């Protein structure tokens, strides 16, 4: 069955380190998204992509970057991790077009010490 | 500005219908209403969406008022597994950058 996976599921890192969170989907969806979820804030959009070589900033993109070199993967990089980036990160994908549901991965819990 | 307003929490007896309200008074003509839910710390799960007509699927029904300023998600026979946070989202027909999930409604189904 098609699915969306995230790795690692849990990560502890230190302030200032570069961290990359992986997201892989097998639905062949063109649209992919990264969200962070913090208590009291719901889910907030970090970056999104409509296809290969396309990336766009969401509402909380500072300190994060993404690249889309193929349809299946959208890795999220924290260039220099900060304690404020301790959060749960969710990746999602959807078919092309805007009237389509998003499928979410299981999440990655990141702790920055 | 928040695009949707939901009560922070609700209780529902097991086996009864759960009616979750959402206000979206600033919705524009080309914006859809979507509902997702998040069980414990899992990734959100799509439930249903609609533009202006009422919708029903195997999970729930969505009732949108005629002026489209509010909607209600109905779980016809709530079970303990429906305990989750439910998010009402208004999504424009073009672009994802303005989509926010907000804090949703925590639905507790009581035995």
PDB file of C-alpha atoms in Angstrom:
ATOM      1  CA  UNK A   1       0.000   0.000   0.000  1.00  0.00           C
ATOM      2  CA  UNK A   2       1.071   3.556  -0.655  1.00  0.00           C
ATOM      3  CA  UNK A   3       2.204   5.454   2.403  1.00  0.00           C
ATOM      4  CA  UNK A   4       4.105   8.412   3.779  1.00  0.00           C
ATOM      5  CA  UNK A   5       6.964   7.833   6.195  1.00  0.00           C
ATOM      6  CA  UNK A   6       9.138  10.059   8.319  1.00  0.00           C
ATOM      7  CA  UNK A   7      12.534   9.412   9.843  1.00  0.00           C
ATOM      8  CA  UNK A   8      13.788   9.507  12.424  1.00  0.00           C
ATOM      9  CA  UNK A   9      10.711   9.279  14.662  1.00  0.00           C
ATOM     10  CA  UNK A  10      12.604  10.787  17.569  1.00  0.00           C
ATOM     11  CA  UNK A  11      15.717  12.946  17.521  1.00  0.00           C
ATOM     12  CA  UNK A  12      17.704  14.706  20.199  1.00  0.00           C
ATOM     13  CA  UNK A  13      20.323  17.198  19.085  1.00  0.00           C
ATOM     14  CA  UNK A  14      22.315  20.119  20.415  1.00  0.00           C
ATOM     15  CA  UNK A  15      21.956  23.806  19.728  1.00  0.00           C
ATOM     16  CA  UNK A  16      23.840  24.877  16.616  1.00  0.00           C
ATOM     17  CA  UNK A  17      23.889  21.462  14.928  1.00  0.00           C
ATOM     18  CA  UNK A  18      22.483  20.892  11.460  1.00  0.00           C
ATOM     19  CA  UNK A  19      19.604  18.450  11.440  1.00  0.00           C
ATOM     20  CA  UNK A  20      17.748  16.894   8.515  1.00  0.00           C
ATOM     21  CA  UNK A  21      14.359  15.256   8.855  1.00  0.00           C
ATOM     22  CA  UNK A  22      13.335  12.880   6.093  1.00  0.00           C
ATOM     23  CA  UNK A  23       9.919  12.542   4.489  1.00  0.00           C
ATOM     24  CA  UNK A  24       9.151   9.918   1.849  1.00  0.00           C
ATOM     25  CA  UNK A  25       5.845   9.216   0.118  1.00  0.00           C
ATOM     26  CA  UNK A  26       4.946   6.476  -2.324  1.00  0.00           C
ATOM     27  CA  UNK A  27       1.692   7.950  -3.647  1.00  0.00           C
ATOM     28  CA  UNK A  28       3.491   9.854  -6.412  1.00  0.00           C
ATOM     29  CA  UNK A  29       1.881  13.044  -5.096  1.00  0.00           C
ATOM     30  CA  UNK A  30       3.164  16.312  -6.511  1.00  0.00           C
ATOM     31  CA  UNK A  31       2.319  18.361  -3.403  1.00  0.00           C
ATOM     32  CA  UNK A  32       4.287  17.944  -0.184  1.00  0.00           C
ATOM     33  CA  UNK A  33       4.251  19.931   3.061  1.00  0.00           C
ATOM     34  CA  UNK A  34       6.077  20.313   6.353  1.00  0.00           C
ATOM     35  CA  UNK A  35       4.306  21.422   9.527  1.00  0.00           C
ATOM     36  CA  UNK A  36       5.354  21.864  13.107  1.00  0.00           C
ATOM     37  CA  UNK A  37       3.055  21.343  16.039  1.00  0.00           C
ATOM     38  CA  UNK A  38       3.516  23.016  19.383  1.00  0.00           C
ATOM     39  CA  UNK A  39       1.227  23.036  22.379  1.00  0.00           C
ATOM     40  CA  UNK A  40      -1.263  25.874  22.047  1.00  0.00           C
ATOM     41  CA  UNK A  41      -0.455  26.581  18.392  1.00  0.00           C
ATOM     42  CA  UNK A  42      -2.008  23.738  16.444  1.00  0.00           C
ATOM     43  CA  UNK A  43      -0.167  22.923  13.218  1.00  0.00           C
ATOM     44  CA  UNK A  44       1.805  25.616  11.460  1.00  0.00           C
ATOM     45  CA  UNK A  45       3.057  25.391   7.893  1.00  0.00           C
ATOM     46  CA  UNK A  46       6.843  25.589   7.478  1.00  0.00           C
ATOM     47  CA  UNK A  47       7.467  24.926   3.774  1.00  0.00           C
ATOM     48  CA  UNK A  48       5.621  23.342   0.896  1.00  0.00           C
ATOM     49  CA  UNK A  49       6.316  22.123  -2.624  1.00  0.00           C
ATOM     50  CA  UNK A  50       4.112  21.700  -5.674  1.00  0.00           C
ATOM     51  CA  UNK A  51       6.603  19.538  -7.551  1.00  0.00           C
ATOM     52  CA  UNK A  52      10.234  18.769  -8.325  1.00  0.00           C
ATOM     53  CA  UNK A  53      12.463  21.833  -7.978  1.00  0.00           C
ATOM     54  CA  UNK A  54       9.578  23.857  -6.540  1.00  0.00           C
ATOM     55  CA  UNK A  55       9.673  25.046  -2.913  1.00  0.00           C
ATOM     56  CA  UNK A  56       7.736  27.764  -1.085  1.00  0.00           C
ATOM     57  CA  UNK A  57       7.846  29.330   2.369  1.00  0.00           C
ATOM     58  CA  UNK A  58       5.041  28.866   4.829  1.00  0.00           C
ATOM     59  CA  UNK A  59       4.192  30.974   7.838  1.00  0.00           C
ATOM     60  CA  UNK A  60       7.101  29.807  10.050  1.00  0.00           C
ATOM     61  CA  UNK A  61       9.939  29.187   7.595  1.00  0.00           C
ATOM     62  CA  UNK A  62      12.779  31.074   9.344  1.00  0.00           C
ATOM     63  CA  UNK A  63      15.592  28.670  10.267  1.00  0.00           C
ATOM     64  CA  UNK A  64      14.334  25.904   7.975  1.00  0.00           C
ATOM     65  CA  UNK A  65      15.025  24.904   4.384  1.00  0.00           C
ATOM     66  CA  UNK A  66      13.759  22.240   2.010  1.00  0.00           C
ATOM     67  CA  UNK A  67      14.751  20.902  -1.373  1.00  0.00           C
ATOM     68  CA  UNK A  68      12.778  18.778  -3.819  1.00  0.00           C
ATOM     69  CA  UNK A  69      14.975  16.753  -6.150  1.00  0.00           C
ATOM     70  CA  UNK A  70      12.421  14.020  -6.832  1.00  0.00           C
ATOM     71  CA  UNK A  71       8.689  13.437  -6.421  1.00  0.00           C
ATOM     72  CA  UNK A  72       8.943  11.069  -3.435  1.00  0.00           C
ATOM     73  CA  UNK A  73      11.084  13.048  -0.979  1.00  0.00           C
ATOM     74  CA  UNK A  74      11.014  16.432   0.759  1.00  0.00           C
ATOM     75  CA  UNK A  75      13.745  16.602   3.411  1.00  0.00           C
ATOM     76  CA  UNK A  76      13.534  19.389   5.985  1.00  0.00           C
ATOM     77  CA  UNK A  77      16.825  20.885   7.160  1.00  0.00           C
ATOM     78  CA  UNK A  78      17.455  22.937  10.260  1.00  0.00           C
ATOM     79  CA  UNK A  79      20.682  24.723   9.398  1.00  0.00           C
ATOM     80  CA  UNK A  80      21.583  25.598  12.989  1.00  0.00           C
ATOM     81  CA  UNK A  81      19.180  24.065  15.453  1.00  0.00           C
ATOM     82  CA  UNK A  82      17.768  26.276  18.191  1.00  0.00           C
ATOM     83  CA  UNK A  83      15.859  25.351  21.336  1.00  0.00           C
ATOM     84  CA  UNK A  84      12.829  27.160  19.907  1.00  0.00           C
ATOM     85  CA  UNK A  85      12.727  24.495  17.200  1.00  0.00           C
ATOM     86  CA  UNK A  86      11.954  21.751  19.700  1.00  0.00           C
ATOM     87  CA  UNK A  87       8.658  20.491  18.368  1.00  0.00           C
ATOM     88  CA  UNK A  88       6.805  17.678  16.635  1.00  0.00           C
ATOM     89  CA  UNK A  89       7.189  17.833  12.870  1.00  0.00           C
ATOM     90  CA  UNK A  90       4.658  16.421  10.427  1.00  0.00           C
ATOM     91  CA  UNK A  91       5.105  15.861   6.743  1.00  0.00           C
ATOM     92  CA  UNK A  92       2.101  15.620   4.423  1.00  0.00           C
ATOM     93  CA  UNK A  93       1.383  15.073   0.734  1.00  0.00           C
ATOM     94  CA  UNK A  94      -1.544  15.502  -1.623  1.00  0.00           C
ATOM     95  CA  UNK A  95      -2.399  15.136  -5.261  1.00  0.00           C
ATOM     96  CA  UNK A  96      -2.041  18.076  -7.619  1.00  0.00           C
ATOM     97  CA  UNK A  97      -4.749  20.685  -7.441  1.00  0.00           C
ATOM     98  CA  UNK A  98      -6.153  22.398  -4.394  1.00  0.00           C
ATOM     99  CA  UNK A  99      -9.308  20.394  -3.756  1.00  0.00           C
ATOM    100  CA  UNK A 100      -7.488  17.364  -2.441  1.00  0.00           C
ATOM    101  CA  UNK A 101      -6.999  15.958   1.019  1.00  0.00           C
ATOM    102  CA  UNK A 102      -3.582  15.864   2.623  1.00  0.00           C
ATOM    103  CA  UNK A 103      -2.139  12.597   3.906  1.00  0.00           C
ATOM    104  CA  UNK A 104       0.046  12.985   6.967  1.00  0.00           C
ATOM    105  CA  UNK A 105       3.053  11.061   8.162  1.00  0.00           C
ATOM    106  CA  UNK A 106       3.440   9.772  11.740  1.00  0.00           C
ATOM    107  CA  UNK A 107       5.562  12.712  12.857  1.00  0.00           C
ATOM    108  CA  UNK A 108       9.089  13.300  14.156  1.00  0.00           C
ATOM    109  CA  UNK A 109       9.631  14.488  17.699  1.00  0.00           C
ATOM    110  CA  UNK A 110      12.701  16.752  17.746  1.00  0.00           C
ATOM    111  CA  UNK A 111      14.343  17.952  20.933  1.00  0.00           C
ATOM    112  CA  UNK A 112      17.055  20.610  20.761  1.00  0.00           C
ATOM    113  CA  UNK A 113      19.107  20.862  23.955  1.00  0.00           C
TER     114      UNK A 113
ATOM    115  CA  UNK B   1      -6.531  36.886  12.130  1.00  0.00           C
ATOM    116  CA  UNK B   2      -7.979  33.443  12.751  1.00  0.00           C
ATOM    117  CA  UNK B   3     -10.071  32.221   9.844  1.00  0.00           C
ATOM    118  CA  UNK B   4     -12.040  29.660  11.859  1.00  0.00           C
ATOM    119  CA  UNK B   5     -13.374  29.566  15.403  1.00  0.00           C
ATOM    120  CA  UNK B   6     -14.043  26.326  17.254  1.00  0.00           C
ATOM    121  CA  UNK B   7     -14.895  25.553  20.878  1.00  0.00           C
ATOM    122  CA  UNK B   8     -11.790  24.274  22.674  1.00  0.00           C
ATOM    123  CA  UNK B   9     -13.461  21.146  24.014  1.00  0.00           C
ATOM    124  CA  UNK B  10     -16.641  19.088  23.935  1.00  0.00           C
ATOM    125  CA  UNK B  11     -17.934  15.879  25.510  1.00  0.00           C
ATOM    126  CA  UNK B  12     -20.184  13.317  23.863  1.00  0.00           C
ATOM    127  CA  UNK B  13     -21.725  10.114  25.200  1.00  0.00           C
ATOM    128  CA  UNK B  14     -20.710   6.938  23.408  1.00  0.00           C
ATOM    129  CA  UNK B  15     -23.281   5.945  20.787  1.00  0.00           C
ATOM    130  CA  UNK B  16     -24.720   9.426  20.512  1.00  0.00           C
ATOM    131  CA  UNK B  17     -24.186  11.874  17.677  1.00  0.00           C
ATOM    132  CA  UNK B  18     -21.315  14.304  18.114  1.00  0.00           C
ATOM    133  CA  UNK B  19     -21.955  17.733  16.579  1.00  0.00           C
ATOM    134  CA  UNK B  20     -18.845  19.864  16.260  1.00  0.00           C
ATOM    135  CA  UNK B  21     -19.416  23.500  15.257  1.00  0.00           C
ATOM    136  CA  UNK B  22     -17.115  25.809  13.359  1.00  0.00           C
ATOM    137  CA  UNK B  23     -17.490  29.494  12.542  1.00  0.00           C
ATOM    138  CA  UNK B  24     -15.852  30.874   9.414  1.00  0.00           C
ATOM    139  CA  UNK B  25     -17.606  34.201   8.970  1.00  0.00           C
ATOM    140  CA  UNK B  26     -14.990  35.646   6.588  1.00  0.00           C
ATOM    141  CA  UNK B  27     -15.044  32.726   4.154  1.00  0.00           C
ATOM    142  CA  UNK B  28     -14.945  33.718   0.513  1.00  0.00           C
ATOM    143  CA  UNK B  29     -16.772  32.144  -2.393  1.00  0.00           C
ATOM    144  CA  UNK B  30     -13.935  29.939  -3.600  1.00  0.00           C
ATOM    145  CA  UNK B  31     -12.853  28.607  -0.204  1.00  0.00           C
ATOM    146  CA  UNK B  32     -13.543  25.060   0.890  1.00  0.00           C
ATOM    147  CA  UNK B  33     -14.273  23.870   4.417  1.00  0.00           C
ATOM    148  CA  UNK B  34     -12.145  20.890   5.455  1.00  0.00           C
ATOM    149  CA  UNK B  35     -12.231  18.796   8.586  1.00  0.00           C
ATOM    150  CA  UNK B  36      -9.340  16.749   9.947  1.00  0.00           C
ATOM    151  CA  UNK B  37      -8.835  14.989  13.232  1.00  0.00           C
ATOM    152  CA  UNK B  38      -5.763  14.054  15.234  1.00  0.00           C
ATOM    153  CA  UNK B  39      -5.875  11.091  17.547  1.00  0.00           C
ATOM    154  CA  UNK B  40      -3.423  11.364  20.428  1.00  0.00           C
ATOM    155  CA  UNK B  41      -0.045  12.253  18.882  1.00  0.00           C
ATOM    156  CA  UNK B  42      -0.590  10.675  15.465  1.00  0.00           C
ATOM    157  CA  UNK B  43      -0.570  12.620  12.212  1.00  0.00           C
ATOM    158  CA  UNK B  44      -3.844  14.374  11.333  1.00  0.00           C
ATOM    159  CA  UNK B  45      -6.388  12.355   9.377  1.00  0.00           C
ATOM    160  CA  UNK B  46      -8.694  13.755   6.710  1.00  0.00           C
ATOM    161  CA  UNK B  47     -12.413  13.415   7.446  1.00  0.00           C
ATOM    162  CA  UNK B  48     -14.469  15.364   4.930  1.00  0.00           C
ATOM    163  CA  UNK B  49     -14.668  18.599   2.975  1.00  0.00           C
ATOM    164  CA  UNK B  50     -17.235  20.712   1.150  1.00  0.00           C
ATOM    165  CA  UNK B  51     -17.799  23.963  -0.703  1.00  0.00           C
ATOM    166  CA  UNK B  52     -21.468  24.819  -0.186  1.00  0.00           C
ATOM    167  CA  UNK B  53     -23.494  21.641  -0.344  1.00  0.00           C
ATOM    168  CA  UNK B  54     -23.852  19.266   2.564  1.00  0.00           C
ATOM    169  CA  UNK B  55     -21.597  16.251   2.294  1.00  0.00           C
ATOM    170  CA  UNK B  56     -21.609  12.751   3.741  1.00  0.00           C
ATOM    171  CA  UNK B  57     -19.100   9.936   3.668  1.00  0.00           C
ATOM    172  CA  UNK B  58     -18.484   6.789   5.668  1.00  0.00           C
ATOM    173  CA  UNK B  59     -16.963   8.712   8.544  1.00  0.00           C
ATOM    174  CA  UNK B  60     -19.130  11.796   8.980  1.00  0.00           C
ATOM    175  CA  UNK B  61     -21.520  14.396   7.617  1.00  0.00           C
ATOM    176  CA  UNK B  62     -20.739  18.031   6.962  1.00  0.00           C
ATOM    177  CA  UNK B  63     -23.507  20.598   7.183  1.00  0.00           C
ATOM    178  CA  UNK B  64     -22.687  24.052   5.782  1.00  0.00           C
ATOM    179  CA  UNK B  65     -25.107  26.913   6.389  1.00  0.00           C
ATOM    180  CA  UNK B  66     -26.617  28.654   3.394  1.00  0.00           C
ATOM    181  CA  UNK B  67     -24.541  31.795   3.979  1.00  0.00           C
ATOM    182  CA  UNK B  68     -21.467  29.551   4.425  1.00  0.00           C
ATOM    183  CA  UNK B  69     -20.419  31.405   7.558  1.00  0.00           C
ATOM    184  CA  UNK B  70     -20.528  28.308   9.725  1.00  0.00           C
ATOM    185  CA  UNK B  71     -20.540  24.545   9.484  1.00  0.00           C
ATOM    186  CA  UNK B  72     -21.088  21.494  11.656  1.00  0.00           C
ATOM    187  CA  UNK B  73     -19.298  18.179  11.538  1.00  0.00           C
ATOM    188  CA  UNK B  74     -21.526  15.317  12.618  1.00  0.00           C
ATOM    189  CA  UNK B  75     -20.234  11.955  13.801  1.00  0.00           C
ATOM    190  CA  UNK B  76     -23.500   9.977  13.806  1.00  0.00           C
ATOM    191  CA  UNK B  77     -22.616   7.354  16.421  1.00  0.00           C
ATOM    192  CA  UNK B  78     -19.563   8.389  18.392  1.00  0.00           C
ATOM    193  CA  UNK B  79     -17.269   5.674  19.721  1.00  0.00           C
ATOM    194  CA  UNK B  80     -14.388   5.855  22.166  1.00  0.00           C
ATOM    195  CA  UNK B  81     -12.009   5.737  19.188  1.00  0.00           C
ATOM    196  CA  UNK B  82     -13.434   9.061  18.006  1.00  0.00           C
ATOM    197  CA  UNK B  83     -11.812  10.816  20.964  1.00  0.00           C
ATOM    198  CA  UNK B  84      -9.460  13.247  19.225  1.00  0.00           C
ATOM    199  CA  UNK B  85      -8.780  16.869  18.370  1.00  0.00           C
ATOM    200  CA  UNK B  86     -10.920  17.985  15.425  1.00  0.00           C
ATOM    201  CA  UNK B  87      -9.708  20.756  13.152  1.00  0.00           C
ATOM    202  CA  UNK B  88     -11.924  22.877  10.935  1.00  0.00           C
ATOM    203  CA  UNK B  89      -9.943  24.506   8.128  1.00  0.00           C
ATOM    204  CA  UNK B  90     -10.890  27.010   5.478  1.00  0.00           C
ATOM    205  CA  UNK B  91      -8.753  26.538   2.435  1.00  0.00           C
ATOM    206  CA  UNK B  92      -8.526  28.841  -0.587  1.00  0.00           C
ATOM    207  CA  UNK B  93      -8.791  27.372  -4.042  1.00  0.00           C
ATOM    208  CA  UNK B  94      -5.261  28.521  -4.859  1.00  0.00           C
ATOM    209  CA  UNK B  95      -2.146  28.351  -2.704  1.00  0.00           C
ATOM    210  CA  UNK B  96      -1.414  26.629   0.588  1.00  0.00           C
ATOM    211  CA  UNK B  97       0.551  29.295   2.379  1.00  0.00           C
ATOM    212  CA  UNK B  98      -2.491  30.701   4.140  1.00  0.00           C
ATOM    213  CA  UNK B  99      -3.764  27.432   5.528  1.00  0.00           C
ATOM    214  CA  UNK B 100      -3.603  27.166   9.294  1.00  0.00           C
ATOM    215  CA  UNK B 101      -4.944  24.372  11.445  1.00  0.00           C
ATOM    216  CA  UNK B 102      -5.584  26.392  14.586  1.00  0.00           C
ATOM    217  CA  UNK B 103      -6.029  24.611  17.901  1.00  0.00           C
ATOM    218  CA  UNK B 104      -9.209  22.686  17.080  1.00  0.00           C
ATOM    219  CA  UNK B 105     -11.831  21.103  19.349  1.00  0.00           C
ATOM    220  CA  UNK B 106     -10.841  18.353  21.752  1.00  0.00           C
ATOM    221  CA  UNK B 107     -13.714  15.842  21.609  1.00  0.00           C
ATOM    222  CA  UNK B 108     -13.930  13.454  24.535  1.00  0.00           C
ATOM    223  CA  UNK B 109     -16.268  10.493  24.009  1.00  0.00           C
ATOM    224  CA  UNK B 110     -17.490   9.250  27.352  1.00  0.00           C
ATOM    225  CA  UNK B 111     -18.495   5.604  27.977  1.00  0.00           C
TER     226      UNK B 111
END
